Amino acid sequence: MRSGDAPAAAPLHTGLLQDKVLNRQVDTLYGNHRSSTLADVALAWTLCGLFYWRLGDPMVLAWGVVHLLQTLRYPRLAAYHRDPWAAQRARFWAGRHWRHLAVYSACWGLAPWFFLPAHDLPMTAVLMLVMLSLSSAGVPAMAPRLASLAAFVLPMVTGLIGALLWRGAAVHLFLAAFCLPYLAATLYFGWRQHQLLTQALVTGFEREALAERLAQQIVATQQASEQKTRFFAAASHDLRQPMQAIALLGAALETRLAGQAAGDEARQLNRAVRALSASLDVMLDVSRLEAGVIVPQRRPFELDDMLRALNAMFGSAAQQRAIELRIRASGLWVHSDAQLLQRLLANLVDNAIKYTSRGGVLVAARRRGAQVRIEVIDTGIGVAPEHLPRIFDEFYQVDNPGRDRAHGLGIGLAFVKHLSRLLDHPVQVSSRPGRGSRFRVTVPWTPAGYSVAGIDEPASVHVGVHVGALSARVLLLDDEQAIADAARAFFAAGGLRLDVVGDPADARVALDAAQLGGQPYRLLISDLRLAGGGDGLQAAQALLEGRNPQPALLLLTGETAPAQLRRVRDAGVRVLFKPVEPGALLRAVRAALDAQSTTATGVPIP
Ligand code: ADP
């Protein structure tokens, strides 16, 4: 009764599982012991009464006493329920159980030896009936352990068979012969039941273990995702600082060199800077989506406006790759966030062009009931079925083991997935390798209405923006020397008066002095993370408090940690993410100054 306990079909895989099964088996055996002992004593003494009344044989009473004596062992079994280490000593308790049952069953097996009547066939039949019924009635309760089952059935029934054979009359031999197959059948059904029970226990524990592993994996995945977000935030912050300086210096250089021979190199340099900064922006976008900082602004708008913007954005890229970009007007209106939907579609069109070298890309929208299906179809390289389920994962790229930057970062479709969830616009993909791909975005349809502006025009590529009209004083609070120098050069090239301070104390001195001198600053630009981990938002708010006129506030940050972004959003302050494209910086400065002239409060994050 060791390894033989488990059915061959379901081997116990680990010692732990084996122990768990044993514990549960032993627990079940002891679970119904108390009530069955009481019932057994009642049965034994009813039988004694009946036989003593019919036979008047004192041996009946003698057996009754033997039976009573064996019940005195009961407390030894009941001790199981008080054993605090019962689970650890399951094997001991299993042994004690089957040994107890062997004694109990032998006691019943002695009954026919004590008082089987030689010539009273009806009473012989009654005794047989009682003993055989008892042996089979106990099978379900003993089935958890084969040793207990055998100890319960065998001594009782073999005792009965032996006594019948001992009597030796033909009728007794016949009855003994009847008992034998009965015994075999009882043991067989008990064994089958034991197999089923063990199998059920093993399956149950395996499921439990599986669910536990699954829960652990979910926690591990969440932790990995949080770590990734933290890593991103740190990496992108560290990259953004120098990027910002490069972008500003590049723009200043381009303005100064305009019209000279080196102007072309400066323009090329700035193009490369913009490409790099676009990659960082995608990372930042994902962080912002994960942080829940972006809240969709849904409204009805005409899809064709957006499609036209996409055409303008990607027309030249398609031309460069000598493929056709067809954008089919539909006249349909949809209900969505125009800017976010446009960014979602832009990612799909960008990919379609990138992965198509022959044929073309078609963007078309069709109405299906209350939905509009916008499809981006290309005749490009397609995606093999085994990769298809994973292309929306972050950093998953097909066939780019060297992570060639020219193939992208592998984050575009992850961004699409985030946007699709945020907007509740399902995105489906079908693709055939070598034939092309079809990405379908399903958007709620809305009846035609009045158009409201809100579609992004293609980003301006001209960075040498002159700010002649902007002559207001601006104070920059940033401890990064490289950024300070670059910003000074850039703003000076644009004709703007910019002073730079490295910490809040100097900023206060500068603000006070400017105010006393009658030329107060109109704008404070502050880095979000100051030297020594100081908080730029808090510092800037404290610096501006109570000033009249109150300068506008603009935060500049390389931070992408979701918690930080949420905090800034909640403060309702306008923020720009490093590296800020110089043109965008000037536009933001202009907007902040315009807002400052009408109201003293900041403008929320776009
Ligand atoms: P990437 O920056 O590499 O384009 P994405 O997340 O945008 O990253 O796409 C993930 C992968 O999905 C790509 O590396 C590419 O193999 C595949 N893919 C995406 N769009 C297309 C498409 N239109 N045709 C073929 N393959 C595509």
XYZ file of C-alpha atoms and ligand atoms in Angstrom:
633
model
C 0.000 0.000 0.000
C 2.672 2.528 -0.857
C 3.156 3.480 -4.444
C 0.443 0.998 -5.426
C -2.121 3.432 -4.025
C -1.985 5.700 -7.064
C -3.598 4.529 -10.281
C -1.146 3.787 -13.063
C -2.970 6.174 -15.403
C -2.241 9.135 -13.169
C 1.221 8.837 -11.652
C 1.880 11.321 -8.885
C 4.458 13.674 -10.284
C 6.079 15.119 -7.196
C 6.549 14.185 -3.576
C 4.579 17.266 -2.642
C 1.606 16.168 -4.687
C 1.865 12.665 -3.219
C 1.818 14.078 0.296
C -1.168 16.256 -0.457
C -3.115 13.290 -1.815
C -2.206 11.155 1.216
C -3.285 13.931 3.601
C -6.628 14.303 1.949
C -7.182 10.502 1.891
C -6.393 10.151 5.592
C -8.556 13.147 6.425
C -11.496 11.574 4.594
C -10.997 8.240 6.400
C -11.043 9.871 9.820
C -13.776 12.291 8.863
C -16.694 9.859 9.264
C -15.218 7.593 11.906
C -17.234 8.838 14.930
C -20.735 8.323 13.462
C -19.864 4.961 11.910
C -18.563 3.637 15.270
C -21.836 4.526 16.990
C -23.878 2.913 14.209
C -21.693 -0.188 14.404
C -22.150 -0.640 18.175
C -25.935 -0.290 17.723
C -25.899 -2.902 14.928
C -23.737 -5.370 16.866
C -25.963 -5.252 19.965
C -29.198 -5.490 17.986
C -27.739 -8.580 16.337
C -26.691 -9.972 19.750
C -30.185 -9.369 21.130
C -31.846 -11.085 18.188
C -29.552 -14.126 18.273
C -29.640 -14.472 22.042
C -33.439 -14.319 21.943
C -33.597 -16.984 19.163
C -30.724 -19.232 20.282
C -30.295 -18.494 23.993
C -26.597 -19.171 23.404
C -24.293 -17.319 25.921
C -21.570 -17.271 23.213
C -23.631 -14.563 21.573
C -23.174 -12.364 24.630
C -19.501 -13.313 24.797
C -19.058 -12.016 21.246
C -20.962 -8.880 22.185
C -18.435 -8.276 24.956
C -15.500 -8.866 22.587
C -17.055 -6.346 20.211
C -17.463 -3.827 23.011
C -13.859 -4.292 24.085
C -12.575 -3.534 20.620
C -14.548 -0.268 20.622
C -12.411 0.783 23.601
C -9.651 1.437 21.072
C -11.787 4.169 19.597
C -10.137 7.094 21.517
C -6.815 6.115 19.931
C -8.387 6.947 16.574
C -10.204 10.044 17.813
C -6.780 11.436 18.835
C -6.233 12.150 15.143
C -8.557 15.139 15.359
C -6.492 16.630 18.184
C -3.108 16.068 16.570
C -1.730 19.467 15.458
C 0.850 17.662 13.308
C -1.683 15.308 11.706
C -0.876 16.621 8.241
C 2.859 15.958 8.730
C 2.169 12.503 10.229
C -0.352 11.362 7.663
C 1.504 8.120 6.976
C 1.479 7.231 10.681
C -2.261 7.906 10.935
C -2.943 5.922 7.764
C -1.138 2.942 9.361
C -3.027 3.278 12.625
C -6.311 3.413 10.715
C -5.837 0.202 8.773
C -4.527 -1.662 11.834
C -7.565 -0.549 13.822
C -9.841 -1.678 11.017
C -8.114 -5.064 10.821
C -8.890 -5.654 14.529
C -12.454 -4.412 14.122
C -13.062 -6.552 11.042
C -11.496 -9.617 12.674
C -13.926 -9.103 15.549
C -16.823 -9.333 13.126
C -15.107 -12.288 11.405
C -15.212 -14.096 14.780
C -18.993 -13.713 15.128
C -19.870 -16.832 13.054
C -17.211 -18.810 14.953
C -18.932 -17.806 18.213
C -22.568 -18.399 17.342
C -23.270 -19.588 13.773
C -26.229 -21.944 14.353
C -25.627 -25.406 12.918
C -29.240 -26.144 12.068
C -31.030 -22.834 11.886
C -30.795 -21.861 8.241
C -32.846 -18.637 8.531
C -30.567 -17.312 11.323
C -27.486 -18.406 9.358
C -28.860 -16.439 6.427
C -29.509 -13.403 8.680
C -25.931 -13.455 9.981
C -24.559 -13.802 6.451
C -26.762 -11.015 5.205
C -25.707 -8.668 7.987
C -21.993 -9.399 7.563
C -21.948 -9.198 3.774
C -24.039 -6.012 3.785
C -21.710 -4.493 6.377
C -18.638 -5.363 4.328
C -19.972 -3.755 1.163
C -21.598 -0.768 2.946
C -18.223 0.216 4.381
C -16.463 0.175 0.999
C -17.145 3.839 0.008
C -15.859 5.055 3.402
C -12.673 2.954 3.180
C -11.974 3.444 -0.537
C -9.581 6.418 -0.056
C -6.848 3.962 1.094
C -6.447 0.442 -0.264
C -4.890 -0.819 3.000
C -7.912 0.327 5.007
C -10.245 -1.180 2.421
C -8.549 -4.564 2.545
C -8.287 -4.469 6.353
C -12.008 -3.742 6.570
C -13.315 -6.345 4.116
C -10.927 -9.303 4.231
C -10.898 -10.485 7.911
C -14.683 -10.105 8.189
C -15.627 -12.023 5.036
C -12.852 -14.639 5.216
C -13.888 -15.254 8.857
C -17.448 -15.887 7.664
C -16.296 -18.159 4.817
C -13.970 -20.077 7.146
C -16.763 -20.664 9.708
C -19.128 -21.867 6.968
C -16.497 -24.283 5.660
C -15.803 -25.428 9.209
C -19.481 -26.371 9.638
C -18.965 -28.581 6.572
C -22.626 -29.327 5.688
C -23.561 -29.111 2.018
C -25.678 -26.040 2.594
C -22.782 -24.315 4.401
C -20.366 -25.209 1.630
C -22.843 -23.805 -0.880
C -23.127 -20.575 1.129
C -19.321 -20.342 1.433
C -19.038 -20.801 -2.332
C -21.536 -17.922 -2.775
C -19.498 -15.666 -0.472
C -16.280 -16.046 -2.473
C -17.364 -14.212 -5.666
C -19.141 -11.689 -3.466
C -15.825 -10.982 -1.715
C -14.006 -10.677 -5.056
C -16.657 -8.286 -6.435
C -16.588 -6.139 -3.280
C -12.801 -5.824 -3.432
C -12.868 -5.074 -7.157
C -15.461 -2.282 -6.839
C -13.622 -0.881 -3.831
C -10.391 -0.804 -5.832
C -12.113 0.927 -8.777
C -13.583 3.516 -6.457
C -10.157 4.078 -4.918
C -8.697 4.705 -8.378
C -11.367 7.253 -9.259
C -11.005 9.084 -5.970
C -7.219 9.265 -6.242
C -7.452 10.420 -9.835
C -9.906 13.171 -8.819
C -7.588 14.275 -6.004
C -4.526 14.358 -8.261
C -6.379 16.326 -10.926
C -7.752 18.731 -8.323
C -4.324 19.396 -6.812
C -2.715 19.755 -10.224
C -5.339 22.340 -11.133
C -4.746 24.142 -7.873
C -1.001 24.169 -8.528
C -1.617 25.391 -12.065
C -3.849 28.220 -10.840
C -1.174 29.129 -8.278
C 1.538 29.163 -10.954
C -0.683 31.263 -13.177
C -1.271 33.770 -10.384
C 2.501 33.920 -9.737
C 3.142 34.468 -13.417
C 0.598 37.273 -13.556
C 2.344 38.965 -10.636
C 5.744 38.434 -12.295
C 4.448 39.883 -15.564
C 3.055 42.901 -13.756
C 6.355 43.413 -11.990
C 8.257 43.083 -15.256
C 5.944 45.616 -16.846
C 6.451 48.050 -13.967
C 10.209 47.553 -14.155
C 10.090 48.174 -17.867
C 8.129 51.380 -17.345
C 10.669 52.512 -14.736
C 13.570 51.612 -17.016
C 11.969 53.523 -19.861
C 11.379 56.524 -17.709
C 14.986 56.565 -16.544
C 16.487 55.868 -19.970
C 14.351 58.326 -21.782
C 15.000 61.019 -19.174
C 18.762 60.548 -19.490
C 18.571 60.641 -23.281
C 16.252 63.588 -23.438
C 18.517 65.998 -21.590
C 21.371 65.956 -24.114
C 18.904 65.614 -26.984
C 17.286 68.857 -25.955
C 20.596 70.684 -26.012
C 21.449 69.231 -29.434
C 18.050 70.211 -30.864
C 18.271 73.793 -29.628
C 21.871 74.243 -30.730
C 21.076 72.700 -34.097
C 18.181 75.072 -34.613
C 20.273 78.057 -33.594
C 22.999 76.901 -35.976
C 20.547 76.488 -38.811
C 19.190 80.000 -38.286
C 22.675 81.500 -38.187
C 23.884 79.566 -41.199
C 20.789 80.200 -43.308
C 21.841 81.196 -46.817
C 25.462 80.094 -46.294
C 27.217 77.057 -47.775
C 27.160 75.140 -44.446
C 23.414 75.745 -44.119
C 22.663 72.447 -45.868
C 24.672 70.417 -43.360
C 22.882 72.184 -40.521
C 19.534 71.304 -42.074
C 20.592 67.665 -42.471
C 21.810 67.588 -38.896
C 18.451 68.872 -37.729
C 16.616 66.281 -39.803
C 18.553 63.507 -38.034
C 17.882 65.135 -34.678
C 14.162 65.228 -35.455
C 14.145 61.526 -36.385
C 15.844 60.632 -33.116
C 13.538 62.798 -31.148
C 10.542 61.192 -32.872
C 11.715 57.789 -31.575
C 11.902 59.156 -28.070
C 8.464 60.633 -28.492
C 6.991 57.234 -29.311
C 8.453 55.871 -26.076
C 7.045 58.799 -24.197
C 3.663 58.329 -25.838
C 3.520 54.725 -24.655
C 4.459 55.810 -21.125
C 1.764 58.451 -21.201
C -0.827 55.976 -22.441
C 0.148 53.494 -19.739
C -0.063 56.244 -17.147
C -3.630 57.038 -18.165
C -2.549 60.636 -18.684
C -4.128 60.814 -22.122
C -7.890 61.207 -21.966
C -9.713 60.924 -25.300
C -11.757 63.942 -26.365
C -14.471 62.341 -28.476
C -16.617 64.335 -30.895
C -18.139 63.873 -34.348
C -15.881 64.773 -37.268
C -15.587 64.128 -40.952
C -13.177 61.342 -41.700
C -12.042 62.825 -44.992
C -10.318 65.717 -43.182
C -8.193 63.192 -41.391
C -7.538 61.170 -44.517
C -6.373 64.316 -46.295
C -3.971 65.016 -43.431
C -2.620 61.464 -43.715
C -2.180 61.940 -47.442
C -0.161 65.090 -46.843
C 1.895 63.353 -44.157
C 2.830 60.255 -46.117
C 2.584 61.341 -49.758
C 6.269 62.070 -50.117
C 7.352 58.933 -48.210
C 5.311 56.828 -50.641
C 6.788 58.721 -53.570
C 10.298 58.106 -52.297
C 9.611 54.369 -52.185
C 8.021 54.560 -55.643
C 4.754 53.070 -54.474
C 1.255 54.383 -54.807
C -0.557 55.803 -51.773
C -4.285 55.920 -52.461
C -6.555 57.472 -49.908
C -10.190 57.093 -50.841
C -12.618 59.778 -49.697
C -15.776 58.387 -48.107
C -17.806 61.382 -46.946
C -18.370 59.467 -43.687
C -18.487 60.969 -40.212
C -17.233 59.187 -37.143
C -17.334 59.728 -33.398
C -13.856 59.547 -31.923
C -10.877 61.557 -30.731
C -9.595 62.997 -33.990
C -5.985 63.418 -32.898
C -5.630 60.026 -31.288
C -7.364 58.238 -34.156
C -5.115 60.041 -36.578
C -2.033 58.886 -34.675
C -3.344 55.337 -34.682
C -3.922 55.401 -38.432
C -0.626 57.197 -39.055
C 1.207 54.297 -37.424
C -0.591 51.805 -39.642
C 0.042 53.816 -42.824
C 3.669 54.379 -41.842
C 4.155 50.617 -41.450
C 2.267 49.857 -44.654
C 4.610 52.142 -46.615
C 7.699 50.909 -44.773
C 6.952 47.258 -45.509
C 5.840 47.690 -49.120
C 8.292 47.937 -51.979
C 5.982 47.104 -54.917
C 2.369 48.055 -55.602
C 0.863 50.416 -53.111
C -1.110 51.257 -50.021
C -4.830 51.931 -49.920
C -6.639 53.654 -47.074
C -10.404 53.361 -47.355
C -13.409 53.606 -45.059
C -16.749 51.831 -45.384
C -19.858 52.023 -43.284
C -21.267 48.801 -41.778
C -24.415 49.649 -39.810
C -23.482 51.771 -36.824
C -19.757 51.256 -37.437
C -17.212 52.582 -39.868
C -14.409 50.255 -40.893
C -11.232 52.066 -41.787
C -8.840 49.783 -43.620
C -5.154 50.200 -44.381
C -4.324 47.697 -47.095
C -0.889 47.171 -48.571
C 0.704 44.897 -51.137
C 3.883 44.553 -49.101
C 5.855 41.710 -47.574
C 3.036 40.581 -45.274
C 3.410 38.815 -41.935
C 3.721 35.035 -41.485
C 0.886 33.479 -39.423
C 3.235 32.485 -36.582
C 4.265 36.128 -36.065
C 0.825 37.649 -36.468
C -0.354 37.215 -32.851
C 2.804 38.904 -31.539
C 3.296 41.942 -33.748
C 1.264 44.103 -31.344
C 3.682 43.273 -28.490
C 6.162 45.913 -27.449
C 9.542 45.646 -29.216
C 8.421 42.683 -31.280
C 9.847 42.877 -34.759
C 9.750 40.273 -37.455
C 13.113 39.673 -39.044
C 15.089 42.428 -37.362
C 17.413 40.491 -35.054
C 20.102 43.178 -35.309
C 17.504 45.789 -34.241
C 18.397 47.981 -37.176
C 16.965 51.380 -36.253
C 15.930 51.898 -39.891
C 13.322 49.175 -39.358
C 11.779 51.056 -36.462
C 11.720 50.313 -32.751
C 9.075 47.619 -32.753
C 6.828 49.816 -30.689
C 4.498 51.298 -33.321
C 1.905 48.546 -33.186
C 2.122 48.387 -29.381
C 1.174 52.041 -29.457
C -1.679 51.181 -31.848
C -2.849 48.510 -29.413
C -2.844 50.957 -26.490
C -4.723 53.541 -28.543
C -7.211 50.966 -29.763
C -8.009 50.042 -26.151
C -8.152 53.631 -25.007
C -10.504 54.655 -27.804
C -12.384 51.349 -27.766
C -11.780 50.950 -31.502
C -11.004 47.275 -32.211
C -8.097 46.687 -34.593
C -7.982 43.498 -36.653
C -5.247 42.290 -38.940
C -5.071 39.735 -41.707
C -1.986 39.117 -43.752
C -0.429 36.795 -46.296
C 3.327 36.598 -46.572
C 4.479 37.995 -49.888
C 0.981 39.282 -50.734
C 0.331 42.067 -48.247
C -1.546 42.998 -45.100
C -4.877 44.502 -44.154
C -5.341 46.353 -40.863
C -8.926 47.230 -40.011
C -9.969 49.775 -37.363
C -13.633 49.834 -36.371
C -14.932 53.228 -35.272
C -18.475 54.338 -34.292
C -20.333 55.992 -37.186
C -22.180 59.250 -36.649
C -24.507 61.228 -38.936
C -22.952 64.166 -40.806
C -22.720 67.345 -38.726
C -20.563 70.442 -38.478
C -16.822 70.098 -38.673
C -14.691 71.351 -35.820
C -10.978 71.932 -36.209
C -8.746 69.390 -34.525
C -6.888 67.376 -37.091
C -3.120 67.589 -36.873
C -1.601 69.140 -39.901
C 1.660 67.516 -40.914
C 4.376 68.694 -38.561
C 6.288 71.683 -39.793
C 9.781 70.802 -40.907
C 10.980 74.364 -40.720
C 12.869 74.911 -37.516
C 14.452 78.262 -38.112
C 11.387 80.075 -36.780
C 12.041 83.744 -36.176
C 10.395 85.139 -33.118
C 10.842 88.776 -33.879
C 7.554 89.743 -32.292
C 8.446 87.996 -29.054
C 10.414 90.444 -27.018
C 9.111 89.511 -23.584
C 11.570 88.432 -20.885
C 11.702 84.733 -20.167
C 13.370 83.012 -17.227
C 14.595 79.430 -17.566
C 15.135 77.354 -14.413
C 17.336 74.408 -15.442
C 20.459 73.047 -13.816
C 21.771 71.355 -16.996
C 24.574 73.563 -18.245
C 24.383 72.140 -21.779
C 20.686 72.930 -22.049
C 21.146 76.382 -20.543
C 23.816 77.275 -23.124
C 21.860 75.778 -26.011
C 18.644 77.537 -24.965
C 20.438 80.858 -24.633
C 21.903 80.481 -28.110
C 18.611 79.371 -29.576
C 16.523 82.119 -27.997
C 19.139 84.746 -28.841
C 19.117 83.575 -32.470
C 15.364 84.151 -32.362
C 15.739 87.579 -30.797
C 14.198 86.587 -27.453
C 15.572 87.697 -24.047
C 16.248 84.615 -22.017
C 17.919 84.444 -18.615
C 18.924 81.139 -17.142
C 19.190 80.222 -13.459
C 20.250 76.900 -11.971
C 18.230 76.736 -8.745
C 15.031 78.131 -7.190
C 16.875 80.553 -4.892
C 18.568 82.250 -7.861
C 15.237 82.207 -9.673
C 13.590 84.084 -6.821
C 16.353 86.688 -6.824
C 16.009 87.115 -10.615
C 12.199 87.344 -10.480
C 12.273 89.898 -7.624
C 14.939 92.004 -9.308
C 13.087 92.050 -12.619
C 9.896 93.064 -10.893
C 11.619 95.884 -8.957
C 13.310 97.061 -12.136
C 9.896 97.436 -13.772
C 10.584 94.766 -16.403
C 9.054 91.636 -14.893
C 9.446 88.240 -16.495
C 6.389 87.153 -18.440
C 7.245 83.488 -18.551
C 9.007 81.028 -16.298
C 10.212 77.813 -17.934
C 11.261 75.226 -15.395
C 12.721 71.772 -15.589
C 10.555 69.257 -13.736
C 13.501 67.509 -12.091
C 15.879 70.029 -10.533
C 19.391 69.530 -9.206
C 19.591 67.166 -6.243
C 16.184 65.695 -7.073
C 14.302 68.970 -6.367
C 10.761 69.150 -7.663
C 10.485 71.756 -10.440
C 6.691 71.892 -10.314
C 6.521 72.685 -6.613
C 9.436 75.109 -6.797
C 7.946 77.006 -9.760
C 4.510 77.232 -8.159
C 6.074 78.596 -4.968
C 8.128 81.123 -6.966
C 5.111 82.454 -8.839
C 2.706 82.588 -5.944
C 1.455 86.086 -5.128
C 3.279 87.844 -7.981
C 1.508 90.550 -9.899
C 1.609 90.314 -12.835
C 2.052 86.591 -12.529
C 4.414 85.105 -15.128
C 3.112 82.182 -17.175
C 4.560 78.771 -16.326
C 5.872 76.167 -18.720
C 7.398 72.908 -17.549
C 10.088 71.195 -19.515
C 10.857 67.581 -18.738
C 12.625 64.465 -19.885
C 10.560 62.546 -17.367
C 8.326 59.747 -18.605
C 7.479 57.990 -15.335
C 3.687 57.606 -15.330
C 3.278 58.783 -11.730
C 5.173 62.017 -12.445
C 3.173 62.632 -15.609
C -0.083 62.158 -13.752
C 1.008 64.638 -11.104
C 1.785 67.298 -13.688
C -1.478 66.685 -15.482
C -3.380 67.025 -12.211
C -1.636 70.346 -11.559
C -3.014 71.641 -14.873
C 0.318 73.104 -15.980
C 1.448 73.175 -19.599
C 4.343 70.769 -20.111
C 6.748 70.103 -22.958
C 8.700 66.893 -23.243
C 12.390 66.955 -23.983
C 13.724 66.965 -26.565
C 11.317 69.681 -27.609
C 11.400 70.399 -31.284
C 12.640 74.029 -31.417
C 9.669 75.161 -33.495
C 7.326 73.560 -30.983
C 9.146 75.286 -28.142
C 8.650 78.664 -29.736
C 4.987 77.926 -30.431
C 4.516 76.866 -26.812
C 6.309 79.997 -25.573
C 4.075 82.125 -27.783
C 0.935 80.307 -26.589
C 1.963 80.625 -22.948
C 2.684 84.338 -23.373
C -0.640 84.855 -25.147
C -2.433 82.995 -22.363
C -0.534 84.995 -19.750
C -1.758 88.256 -21.197
C -5.379 87.130 -20.745
C -5.114 84.940 -17.647
C -2.486 84.223 -15.051
C -3.051 80.470 -14.916
C -1.248 77.800 -16.925
C -2.580 75.746 -19.827
C -3.211 72.035 -19.335
C -1.061 69.352 -20.920
C -2.097 68.983 -24.537
P 8.398 48.471 -36.294
O 8.936 49.695 -35.687
O 9.391 47.362 -36.385
O 7.659 48.716 -37.562
P 5.790 47.834 -35.227
O 5.366 47.588 -33.821
O 5.163 48.963 -35.943
O 7.355 47.943 -35.191
O 5.533 46.507 -36.046
C 5.964 45.267 -35.508
C 6.311 44.311 -36.625
O 5.136 43.986 -37.358
C 7.261 44.908 -37.638
O 8.607 44.657 -37.260
C 6.897 44.197 -38.929
O 7.630 43.016 -39.041
C 5.436 43.812 -38.731
N 4.532 44.688 -39.510
C 3.803 45.704 -39.050
N 3.052 46.260 -40.025
C 3.331 45.563 -41.155
C 2.886 45.629 -42.512
N 1.991 46.533 -42.916
N 3.386 44.720 -43.377
C 4.286 43.797 -42.969
N 4.741 43.679 -41.725
C 4.273 44.547 -40.807
